[in-house]
Short mmCIF file of C-alpha atoms in Angstrom, two decimals:
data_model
loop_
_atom_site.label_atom_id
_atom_site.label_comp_id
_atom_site.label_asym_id
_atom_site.label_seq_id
_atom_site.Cartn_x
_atom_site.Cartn_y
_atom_site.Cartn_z
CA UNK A 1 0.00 0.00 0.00
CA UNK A 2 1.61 3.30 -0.85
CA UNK A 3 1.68 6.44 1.62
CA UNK A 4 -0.80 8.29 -0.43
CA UNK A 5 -3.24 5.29 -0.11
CA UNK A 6 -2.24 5.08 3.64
CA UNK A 7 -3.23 8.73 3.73
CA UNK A 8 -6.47 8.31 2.26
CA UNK A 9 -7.40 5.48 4.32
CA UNK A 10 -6.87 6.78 7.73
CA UNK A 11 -8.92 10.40 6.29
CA UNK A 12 -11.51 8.37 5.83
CA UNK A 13 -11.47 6.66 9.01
CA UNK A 14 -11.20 10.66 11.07
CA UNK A 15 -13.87 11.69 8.92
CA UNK A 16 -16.03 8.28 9.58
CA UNK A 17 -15.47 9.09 13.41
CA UNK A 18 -16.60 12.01 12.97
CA UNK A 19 -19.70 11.23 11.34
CA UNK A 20 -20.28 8.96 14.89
CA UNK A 21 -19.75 11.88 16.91
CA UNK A 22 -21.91 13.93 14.93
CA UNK A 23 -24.92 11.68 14.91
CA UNK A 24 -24.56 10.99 18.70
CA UNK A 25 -25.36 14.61 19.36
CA UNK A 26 -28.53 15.22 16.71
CA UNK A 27 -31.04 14.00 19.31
CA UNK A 28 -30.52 14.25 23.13
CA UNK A 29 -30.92 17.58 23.12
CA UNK A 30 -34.15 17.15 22.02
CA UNK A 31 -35.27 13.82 23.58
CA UNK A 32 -33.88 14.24 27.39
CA UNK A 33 -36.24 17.21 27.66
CA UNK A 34 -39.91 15.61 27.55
CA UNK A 35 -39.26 13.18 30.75
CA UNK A 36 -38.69 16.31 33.23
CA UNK A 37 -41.09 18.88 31.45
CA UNK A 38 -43.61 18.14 34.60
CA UNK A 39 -40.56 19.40 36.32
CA UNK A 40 -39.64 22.46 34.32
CA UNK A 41 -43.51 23.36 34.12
CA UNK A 42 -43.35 23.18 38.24
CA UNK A 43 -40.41 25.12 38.49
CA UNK A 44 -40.98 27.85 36.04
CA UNK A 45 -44.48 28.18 36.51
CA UNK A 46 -45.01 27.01 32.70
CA UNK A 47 -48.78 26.94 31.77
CA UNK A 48 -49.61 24.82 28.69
CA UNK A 49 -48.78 26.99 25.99
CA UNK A 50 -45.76 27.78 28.01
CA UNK A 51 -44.41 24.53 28.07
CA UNK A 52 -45.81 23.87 24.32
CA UNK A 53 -43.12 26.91 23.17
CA UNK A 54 -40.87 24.69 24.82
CA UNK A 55 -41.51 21.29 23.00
CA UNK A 56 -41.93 23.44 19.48
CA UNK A 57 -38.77 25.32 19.71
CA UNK A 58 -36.30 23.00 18.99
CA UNK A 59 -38.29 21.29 16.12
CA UNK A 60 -38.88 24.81 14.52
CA UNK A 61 -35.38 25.62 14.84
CA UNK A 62 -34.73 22.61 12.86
CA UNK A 63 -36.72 24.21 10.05
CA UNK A 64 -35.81 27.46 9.77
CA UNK A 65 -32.52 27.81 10.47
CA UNK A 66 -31.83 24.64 8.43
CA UNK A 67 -31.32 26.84 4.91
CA UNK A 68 -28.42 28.20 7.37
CA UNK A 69 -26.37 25.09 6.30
CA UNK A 70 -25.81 25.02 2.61
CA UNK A 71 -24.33 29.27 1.95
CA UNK A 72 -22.25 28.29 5.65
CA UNK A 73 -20.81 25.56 4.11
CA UNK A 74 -20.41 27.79 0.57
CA UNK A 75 -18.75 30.01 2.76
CA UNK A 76 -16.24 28.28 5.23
CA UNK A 77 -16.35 24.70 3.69
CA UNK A 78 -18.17 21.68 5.62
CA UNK A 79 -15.76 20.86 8.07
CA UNK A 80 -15.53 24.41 9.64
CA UNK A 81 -20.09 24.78 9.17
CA UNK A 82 -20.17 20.92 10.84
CA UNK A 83 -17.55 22.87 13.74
CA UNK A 84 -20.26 25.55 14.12
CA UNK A 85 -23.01 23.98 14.13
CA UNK A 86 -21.63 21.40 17.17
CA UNK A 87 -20.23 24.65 18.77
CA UNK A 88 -24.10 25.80 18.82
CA UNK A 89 -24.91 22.52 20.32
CA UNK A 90 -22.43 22.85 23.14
CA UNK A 91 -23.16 26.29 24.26
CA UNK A 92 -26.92 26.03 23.99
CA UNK A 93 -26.81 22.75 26.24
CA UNK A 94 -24.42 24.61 28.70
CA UNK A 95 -27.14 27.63 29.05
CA UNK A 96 -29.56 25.67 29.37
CA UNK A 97 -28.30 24.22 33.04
CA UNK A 98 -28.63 27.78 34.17
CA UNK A 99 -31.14 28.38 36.42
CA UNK A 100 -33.38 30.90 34.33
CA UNK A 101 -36.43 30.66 31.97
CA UNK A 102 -34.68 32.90 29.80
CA UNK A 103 -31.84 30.27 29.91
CA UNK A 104 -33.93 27.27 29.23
CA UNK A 105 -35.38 28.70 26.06
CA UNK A 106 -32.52 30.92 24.55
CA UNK A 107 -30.61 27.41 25.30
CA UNK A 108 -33.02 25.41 23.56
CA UNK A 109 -32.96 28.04 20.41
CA UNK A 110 -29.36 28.28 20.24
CA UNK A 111 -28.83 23.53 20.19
CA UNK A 112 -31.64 23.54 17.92
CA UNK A 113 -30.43 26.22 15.30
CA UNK A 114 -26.76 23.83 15.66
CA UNK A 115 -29.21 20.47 15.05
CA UNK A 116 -30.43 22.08 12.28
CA UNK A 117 -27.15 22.48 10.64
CA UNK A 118 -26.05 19.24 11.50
CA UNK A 119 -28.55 17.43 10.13
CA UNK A 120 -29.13 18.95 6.60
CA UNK A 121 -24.72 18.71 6.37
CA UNK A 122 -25.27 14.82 7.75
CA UNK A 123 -26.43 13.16 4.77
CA UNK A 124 -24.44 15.60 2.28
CA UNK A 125 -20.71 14.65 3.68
CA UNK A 126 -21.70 10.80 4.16
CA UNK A 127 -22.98 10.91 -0.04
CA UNK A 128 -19.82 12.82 -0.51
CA UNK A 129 -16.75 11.44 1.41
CA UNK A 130 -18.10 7.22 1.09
CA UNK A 131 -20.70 7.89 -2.00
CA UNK A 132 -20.81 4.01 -2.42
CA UNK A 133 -21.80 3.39 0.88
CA UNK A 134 -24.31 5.94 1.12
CA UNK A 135 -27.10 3.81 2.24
CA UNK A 136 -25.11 1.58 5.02
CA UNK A 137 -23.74 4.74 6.79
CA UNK A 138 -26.93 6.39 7.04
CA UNK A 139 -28.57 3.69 8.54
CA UNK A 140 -25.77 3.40 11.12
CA UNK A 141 -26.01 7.15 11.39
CA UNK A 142 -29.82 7.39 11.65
CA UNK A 143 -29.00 4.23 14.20
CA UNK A 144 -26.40 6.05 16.50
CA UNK A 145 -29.04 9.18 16.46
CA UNK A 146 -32.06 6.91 17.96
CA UNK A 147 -29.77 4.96 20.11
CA UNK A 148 -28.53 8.48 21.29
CA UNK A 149 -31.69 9.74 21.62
CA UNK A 150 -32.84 7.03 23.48
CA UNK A 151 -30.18 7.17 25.82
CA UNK A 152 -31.18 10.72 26.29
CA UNK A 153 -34.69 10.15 27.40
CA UNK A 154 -34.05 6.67 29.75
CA UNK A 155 -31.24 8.98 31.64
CA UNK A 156 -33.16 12.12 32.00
CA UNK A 157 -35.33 10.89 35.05
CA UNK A 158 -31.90 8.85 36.94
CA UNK A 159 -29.83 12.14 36.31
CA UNK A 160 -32.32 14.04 37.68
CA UNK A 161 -32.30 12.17 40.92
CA UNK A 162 -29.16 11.79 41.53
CA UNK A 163 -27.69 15.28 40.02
CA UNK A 164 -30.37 17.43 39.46
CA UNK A 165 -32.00 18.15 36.59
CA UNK A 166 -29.23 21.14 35.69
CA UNK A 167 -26.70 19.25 35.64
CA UNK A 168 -28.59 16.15 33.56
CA UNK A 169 -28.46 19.29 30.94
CA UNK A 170 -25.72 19.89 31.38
CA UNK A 171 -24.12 16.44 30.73
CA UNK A 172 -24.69 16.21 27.29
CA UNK A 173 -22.22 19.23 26.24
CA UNK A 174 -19.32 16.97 26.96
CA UNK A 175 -20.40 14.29 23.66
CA UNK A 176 -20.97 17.60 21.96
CA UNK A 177 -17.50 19.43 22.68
CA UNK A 178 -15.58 15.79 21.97
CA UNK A 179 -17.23 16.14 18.34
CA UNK A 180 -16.55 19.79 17.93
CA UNK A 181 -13.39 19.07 18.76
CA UNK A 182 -12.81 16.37 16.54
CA UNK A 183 -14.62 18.13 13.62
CA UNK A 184 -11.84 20.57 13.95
CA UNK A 185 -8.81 18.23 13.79
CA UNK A 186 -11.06 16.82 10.13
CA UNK A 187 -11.11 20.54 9.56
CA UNK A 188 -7.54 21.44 9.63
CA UNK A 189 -7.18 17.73 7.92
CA UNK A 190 -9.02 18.82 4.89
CA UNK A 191 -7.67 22.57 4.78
CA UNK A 192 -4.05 21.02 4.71
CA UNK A 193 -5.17 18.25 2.75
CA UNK A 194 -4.28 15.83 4.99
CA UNK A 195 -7.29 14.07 4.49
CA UNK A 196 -7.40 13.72 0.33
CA UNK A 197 -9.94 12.73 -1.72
CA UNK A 198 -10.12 9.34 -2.27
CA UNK A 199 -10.38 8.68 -6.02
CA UNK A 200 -11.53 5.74 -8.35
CA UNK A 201 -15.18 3.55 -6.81
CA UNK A 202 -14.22 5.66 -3.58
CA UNK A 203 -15.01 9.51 -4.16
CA UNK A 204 -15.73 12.03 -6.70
CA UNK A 205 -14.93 15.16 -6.46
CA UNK A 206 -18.07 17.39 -6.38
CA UNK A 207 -16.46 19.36 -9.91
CA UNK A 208 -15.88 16.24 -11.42
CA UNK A 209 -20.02 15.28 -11.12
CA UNK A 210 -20.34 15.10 -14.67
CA UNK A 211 -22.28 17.80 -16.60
CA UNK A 212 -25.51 16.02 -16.92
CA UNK A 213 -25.77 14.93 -13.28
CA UNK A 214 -25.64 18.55 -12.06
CA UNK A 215 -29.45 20.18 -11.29
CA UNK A 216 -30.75 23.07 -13.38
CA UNK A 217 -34.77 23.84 -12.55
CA UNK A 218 -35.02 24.96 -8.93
CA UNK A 219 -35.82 22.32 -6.79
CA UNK A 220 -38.74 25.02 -4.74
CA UNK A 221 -40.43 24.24 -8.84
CA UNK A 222 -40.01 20.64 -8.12
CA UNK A 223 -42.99 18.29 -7.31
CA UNK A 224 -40.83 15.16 -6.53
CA UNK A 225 -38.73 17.79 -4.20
CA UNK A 226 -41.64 19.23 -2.23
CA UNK A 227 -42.91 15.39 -2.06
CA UNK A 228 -39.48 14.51 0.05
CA UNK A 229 -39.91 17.55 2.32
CA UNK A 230 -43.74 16.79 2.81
CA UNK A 231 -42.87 13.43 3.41
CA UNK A 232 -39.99 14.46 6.17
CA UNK A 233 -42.23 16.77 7.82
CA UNK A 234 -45.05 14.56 8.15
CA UNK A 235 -42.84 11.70 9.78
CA UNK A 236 -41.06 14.62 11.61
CA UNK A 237 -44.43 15.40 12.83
CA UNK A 238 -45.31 12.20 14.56
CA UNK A 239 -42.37 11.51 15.77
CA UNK A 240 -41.44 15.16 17.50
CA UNK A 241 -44.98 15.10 19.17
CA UNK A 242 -44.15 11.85 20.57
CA UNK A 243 -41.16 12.93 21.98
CA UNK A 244 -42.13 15.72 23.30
CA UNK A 245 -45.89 14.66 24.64
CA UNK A 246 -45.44 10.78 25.11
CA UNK A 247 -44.43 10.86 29.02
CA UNK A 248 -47.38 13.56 29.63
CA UNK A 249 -49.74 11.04 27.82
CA UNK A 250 -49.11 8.27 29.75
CA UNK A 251 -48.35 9.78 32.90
CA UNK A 252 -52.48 10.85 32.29
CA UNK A 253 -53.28 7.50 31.66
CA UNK A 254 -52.27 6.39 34.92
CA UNK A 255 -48.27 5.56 34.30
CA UNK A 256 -45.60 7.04 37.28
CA UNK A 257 -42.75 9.73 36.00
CA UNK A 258 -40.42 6.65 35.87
CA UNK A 259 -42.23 4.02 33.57
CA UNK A 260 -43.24 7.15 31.03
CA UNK A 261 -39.61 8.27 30.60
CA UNK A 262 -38.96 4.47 30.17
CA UNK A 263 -41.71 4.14 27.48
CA UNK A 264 -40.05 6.99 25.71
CA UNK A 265 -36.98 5.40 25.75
CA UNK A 266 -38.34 1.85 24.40
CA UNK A 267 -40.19 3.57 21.51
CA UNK A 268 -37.37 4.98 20.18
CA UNK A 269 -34.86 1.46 21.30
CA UNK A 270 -37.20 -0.63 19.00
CA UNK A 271 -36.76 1.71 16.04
CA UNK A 272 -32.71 1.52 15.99
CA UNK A 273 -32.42 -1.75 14.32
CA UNK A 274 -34.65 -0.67 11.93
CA UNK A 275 -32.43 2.48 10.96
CA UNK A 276 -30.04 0.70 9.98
CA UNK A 277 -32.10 -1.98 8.09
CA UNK A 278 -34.38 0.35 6.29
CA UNK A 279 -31.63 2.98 4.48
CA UNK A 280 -29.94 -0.27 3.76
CA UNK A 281 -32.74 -2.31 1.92
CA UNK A 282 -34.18 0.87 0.32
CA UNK A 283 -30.97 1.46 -1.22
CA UNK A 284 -31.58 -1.96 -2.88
CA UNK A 285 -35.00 -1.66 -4.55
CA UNK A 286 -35.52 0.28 -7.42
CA UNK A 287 -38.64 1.11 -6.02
CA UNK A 288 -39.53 1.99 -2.16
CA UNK A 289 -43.26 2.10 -2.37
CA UNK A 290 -43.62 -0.65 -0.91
CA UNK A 291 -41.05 -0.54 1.38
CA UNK A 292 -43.05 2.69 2.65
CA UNK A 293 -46.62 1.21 2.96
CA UNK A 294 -44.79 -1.02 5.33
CA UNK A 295 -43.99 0.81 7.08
CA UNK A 296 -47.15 3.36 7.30
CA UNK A 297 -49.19 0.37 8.38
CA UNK A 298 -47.31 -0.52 11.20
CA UNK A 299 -47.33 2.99 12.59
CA UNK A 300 -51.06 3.33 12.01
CA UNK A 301 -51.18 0.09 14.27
CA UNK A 302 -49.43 1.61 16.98
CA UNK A 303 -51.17 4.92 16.63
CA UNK A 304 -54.53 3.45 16.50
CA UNK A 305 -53.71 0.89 19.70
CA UNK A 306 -52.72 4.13 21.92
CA UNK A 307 -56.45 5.56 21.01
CA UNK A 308 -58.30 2.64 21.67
CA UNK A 309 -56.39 0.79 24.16
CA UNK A 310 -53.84 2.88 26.18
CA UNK A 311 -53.99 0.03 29.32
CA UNK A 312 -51.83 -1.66 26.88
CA UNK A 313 -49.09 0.67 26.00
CA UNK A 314 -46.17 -0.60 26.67
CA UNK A 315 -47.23 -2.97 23.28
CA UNK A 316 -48.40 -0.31 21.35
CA UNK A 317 -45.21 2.01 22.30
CA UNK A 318 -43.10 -0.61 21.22
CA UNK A 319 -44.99 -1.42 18.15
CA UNK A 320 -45.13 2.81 17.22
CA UNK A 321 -41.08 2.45 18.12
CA UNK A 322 -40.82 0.13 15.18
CA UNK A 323 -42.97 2.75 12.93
CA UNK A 324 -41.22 5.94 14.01
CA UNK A 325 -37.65 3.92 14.06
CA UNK A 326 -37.98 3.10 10.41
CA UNK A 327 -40.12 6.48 9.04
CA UNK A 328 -37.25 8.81 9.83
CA UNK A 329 -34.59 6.63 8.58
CA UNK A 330 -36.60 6.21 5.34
CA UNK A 331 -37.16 9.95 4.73
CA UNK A 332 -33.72 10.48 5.34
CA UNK A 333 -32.29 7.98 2.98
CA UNK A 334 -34.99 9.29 0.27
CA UNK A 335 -32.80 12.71 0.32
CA UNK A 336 -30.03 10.99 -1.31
CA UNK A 337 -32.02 8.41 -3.51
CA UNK A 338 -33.80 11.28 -5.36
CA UNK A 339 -30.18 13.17 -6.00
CA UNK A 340 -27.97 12.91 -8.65
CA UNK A 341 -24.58 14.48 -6.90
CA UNK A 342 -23.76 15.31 -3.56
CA UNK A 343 -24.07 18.77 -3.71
CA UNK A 344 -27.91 18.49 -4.37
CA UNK A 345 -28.41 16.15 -2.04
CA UNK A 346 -26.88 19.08 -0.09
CA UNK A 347 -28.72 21.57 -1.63
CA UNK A 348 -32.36 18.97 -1.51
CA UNK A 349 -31.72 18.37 2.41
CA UNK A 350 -31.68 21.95 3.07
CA UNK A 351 -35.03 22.15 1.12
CA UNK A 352 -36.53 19.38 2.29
CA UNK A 353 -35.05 19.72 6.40
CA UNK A 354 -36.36 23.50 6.15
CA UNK A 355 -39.60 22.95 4.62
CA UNK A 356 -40.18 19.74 6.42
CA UNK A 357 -39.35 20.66 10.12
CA UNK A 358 -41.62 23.96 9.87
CA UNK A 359 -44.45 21.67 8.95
CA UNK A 360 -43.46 19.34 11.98
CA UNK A 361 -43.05 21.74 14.69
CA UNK A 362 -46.66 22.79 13.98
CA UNK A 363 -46.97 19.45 16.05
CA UNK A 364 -45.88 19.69 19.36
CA UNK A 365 -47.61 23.05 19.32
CA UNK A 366 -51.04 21.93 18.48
CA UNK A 367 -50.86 19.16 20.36
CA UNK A 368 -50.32 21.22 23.48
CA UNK A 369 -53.00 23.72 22.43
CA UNK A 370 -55.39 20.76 21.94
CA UNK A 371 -54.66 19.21 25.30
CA UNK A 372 -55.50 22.28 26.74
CA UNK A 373 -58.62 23.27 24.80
CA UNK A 374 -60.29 19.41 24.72
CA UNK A 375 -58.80 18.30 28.53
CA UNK A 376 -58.70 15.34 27.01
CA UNK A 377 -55.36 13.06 24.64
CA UNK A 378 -57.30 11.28 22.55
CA UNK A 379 -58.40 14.31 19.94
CA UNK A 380 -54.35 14.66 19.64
CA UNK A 381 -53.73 11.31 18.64
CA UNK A 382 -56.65 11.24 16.48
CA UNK A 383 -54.83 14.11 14.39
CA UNK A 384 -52.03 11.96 14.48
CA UNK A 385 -53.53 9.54 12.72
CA UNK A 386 -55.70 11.45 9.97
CA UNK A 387 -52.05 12.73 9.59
CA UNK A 388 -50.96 9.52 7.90
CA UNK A 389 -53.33 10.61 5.06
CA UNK A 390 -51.19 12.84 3.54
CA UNK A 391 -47.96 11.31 4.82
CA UNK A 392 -48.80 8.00 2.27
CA UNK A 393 -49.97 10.44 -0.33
CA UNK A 394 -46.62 12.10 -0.15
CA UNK A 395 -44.67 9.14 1.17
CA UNK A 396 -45.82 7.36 -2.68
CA UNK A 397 -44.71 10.10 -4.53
CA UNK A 398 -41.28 10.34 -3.05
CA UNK A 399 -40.90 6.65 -2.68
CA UNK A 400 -41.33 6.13 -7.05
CA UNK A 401 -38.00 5.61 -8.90
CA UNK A 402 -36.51 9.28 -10.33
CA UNK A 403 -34.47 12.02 -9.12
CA UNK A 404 -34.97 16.00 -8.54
CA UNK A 405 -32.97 17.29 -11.51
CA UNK A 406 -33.97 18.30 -15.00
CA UNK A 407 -32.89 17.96 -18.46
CA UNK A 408 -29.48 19.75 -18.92
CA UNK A 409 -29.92 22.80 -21.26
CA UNK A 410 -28.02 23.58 -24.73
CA UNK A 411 -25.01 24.85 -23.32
CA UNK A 412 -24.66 21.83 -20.27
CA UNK A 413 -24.52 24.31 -17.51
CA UNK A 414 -26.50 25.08 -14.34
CA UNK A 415 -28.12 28.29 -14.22
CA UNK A 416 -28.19 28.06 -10.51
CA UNK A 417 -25.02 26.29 -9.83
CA UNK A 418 -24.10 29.79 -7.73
CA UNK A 419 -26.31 28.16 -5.29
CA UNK A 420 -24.68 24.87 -4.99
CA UNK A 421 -23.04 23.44 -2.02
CA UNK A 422 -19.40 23.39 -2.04
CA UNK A 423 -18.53 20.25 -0.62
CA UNK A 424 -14.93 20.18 -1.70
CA UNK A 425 -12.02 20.22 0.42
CA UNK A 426 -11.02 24.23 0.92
#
């Protein structure tokens, strides 16, 4: 093995382990909140639509500060915008162990506008750096994130009692900094180039995507586009209210604090096999309709069993686990199915993450707003489930075989490649 080989093999490994680290701290910042909200609420003095601001935020930071990532990245390459973005994560987890209202929110803004970022540049630098591989990464990436945020939610009710709830917070900046800190070693790597480009069934270079691979209609005029964000922010949907309402729920129907942060944690344990599994078989079938009604039924189940029997939920949060554990993966993996090059994959996850998280943090806010109008659970998870309506609608469209581009004009250039991700080394 030459030196040059050498070099590209251990570049690949930094930037794999940094792909770990980044998907390890996409979801507890999120997902160790919901099992002490009773807490916060008691503390604060948070009414309902206090503590529904608090369940949106994060998900509507993941939607509009998502367009953030692509003209970062344009700007001061990947590695440094993947920095930031875990930087954001770090400092907004830190506030938020500070005794203060203003604290716990401005905290909560400042992790989800770095979530954001992370998870539109996510599948962008896993289709870039191991473009062959795109589908088994993702599913161990969309794996670590549920194991993660499992984790999350099972130790947000032990911390609590042993360390206080601040310092639970807090606990979950020190994955964060270890990432950032990595990110910035791959940073340097890449400015240095230290970490090259692999070449051959490896990499491509994002300028050597050949002409008629690159997109030229704007994907905002695209139906399949809009299908894969509708899709995403319908699945989004379901699973953010869960997170964020699921220990209330059952702690209404009768369940302690202890076994409804447990429940939270199971639901999303019996999805993580399932993101791996599902980015890796969709990558094999040339279509993923079916693949997707699977899926949709299976979460309709679950659904259904929490209206109509919720003295069984332990079954039916396990069974919605599976649903929710496979959804997300699939929506994700869908970003990169229906792209042609990295960069719009880049460019379509920013679309889709943006569009598709403003639609889902309309969730945890109506949910709230419907507890507290109705008195009552069941309307919510009613909604839920006219909800997968639309989601198979959508879901069918973006599940066909095609991609987002269009035909390449006379001349075989993009009009809007200015907006293109830069995803090469700087």
């Amino acid at each position: 093995m030459s030196a040059h080989q050498r070099r590209i093999r251990a570049g690949r490994l930094w930037i794999l382990a940094g792909i770990v680290l980044l998907s390890i701290n996409l979801r507890p910042a999120i997902t160790g909140t919901a099992p002490v909200l009773g807490e916060l609420r008691a503390r604060y003095g948070l009414d309902d639509t206090g503590a529904a601001v608090l369940t949106t935020l994060p998900v509507l930071c993941l939607g509009v500060f998502a367009s953030l990532a692509p003209p970062l990245a344009r700007r001061v390459g990947t590695e440094p915008a993947i920095v930031a973005a875990l930087g954001l994560i770090t400092a907004g987890i830190g506030l938020r162990g500070l005794a203060s209202p203003l604290a716990l929110y401005s905290g909560t803004v400042l992790a989800g506008t770095g979530i954001a970022i992370g998870n539109v540049l996510l599948p962008a630098i896993i289709k870039h750096r191991f473009p062959i591989r795109t589908g088994t990464l993702t599913g161990i990436a969309m794996t670590i994130m549920a194991a993660s945020g499992a984790v999350a939610a099972g130790l947000a009710i032990p911390l609590d009692e042993t360390v206080g709830w601040h310092l639970a917070f807090v606990a979950w900046a020190l994955p964060s900094l270890a990432a950032a800190l990595l990110w910035v070693r791959n940073a340097r790597a890449v400015r240095y180039r230290l970490i090259p480009v692999s070449r051959g069934r490896h990499a491509r270079r994002p300028d050597s995507v050949p002409a008629d691979a690159q997109p030229t209609g704007r994907l905002l005029r695209s139906p399949l586009a809009w299908s894969v964000a509708g899709f995403l922010g319908a699945v989004s949907c379901t699973f953010y209210v869960l997170v964020s309402w699921l220990p209330m729920i059952l702690q209404d129907y009768g369940y302690t604090n202890s076994e409804s942060a447990a429940m939270l944690s199971v639901m999303m344990l019996a999805g993580i096999p399932f993101g791996f599994v599902i980015p890796l078989a969709a990558t094999r079938l040339t279509d993923q309709r079916p693949l997707l009604l699977a899926v949709l039924a299976v979460m309709a189940s679950g659904l259904g069993g929490l209206v109509v029997a919720p003295a069984h939920a332990w079954t039916w949060v396990l069974v919605t686990g599976v649903a929710t554990g496979s959804a997300f993966p699939l929506a994700i993996i869908l970003l990169a199915l229906r792209s042609p090059s990295p960069p719009t994959t880049a460019r379509l996850s920013g679309m889709a993450q943006t569009v598709g998280y403003l639609l889902a943090a309309l969730g945890p806010l109506t949910t709230g707003l419907l507890r507290s109008a109705t008195g009552s659970w069941q309307t919510p998870l009613l909604v839920l489930l006219v909800l997968l309506v639309p989601k198979t609608v959508l879901g069918l469209h973006a599940a066909r075989p095609g991609l987002v581009h269009s035909r390449i004009g006379a001349t075989g250039t993009s009009p809007d490649a200015d907006t293109t991700l830069a995803l090469s080394s700087r």
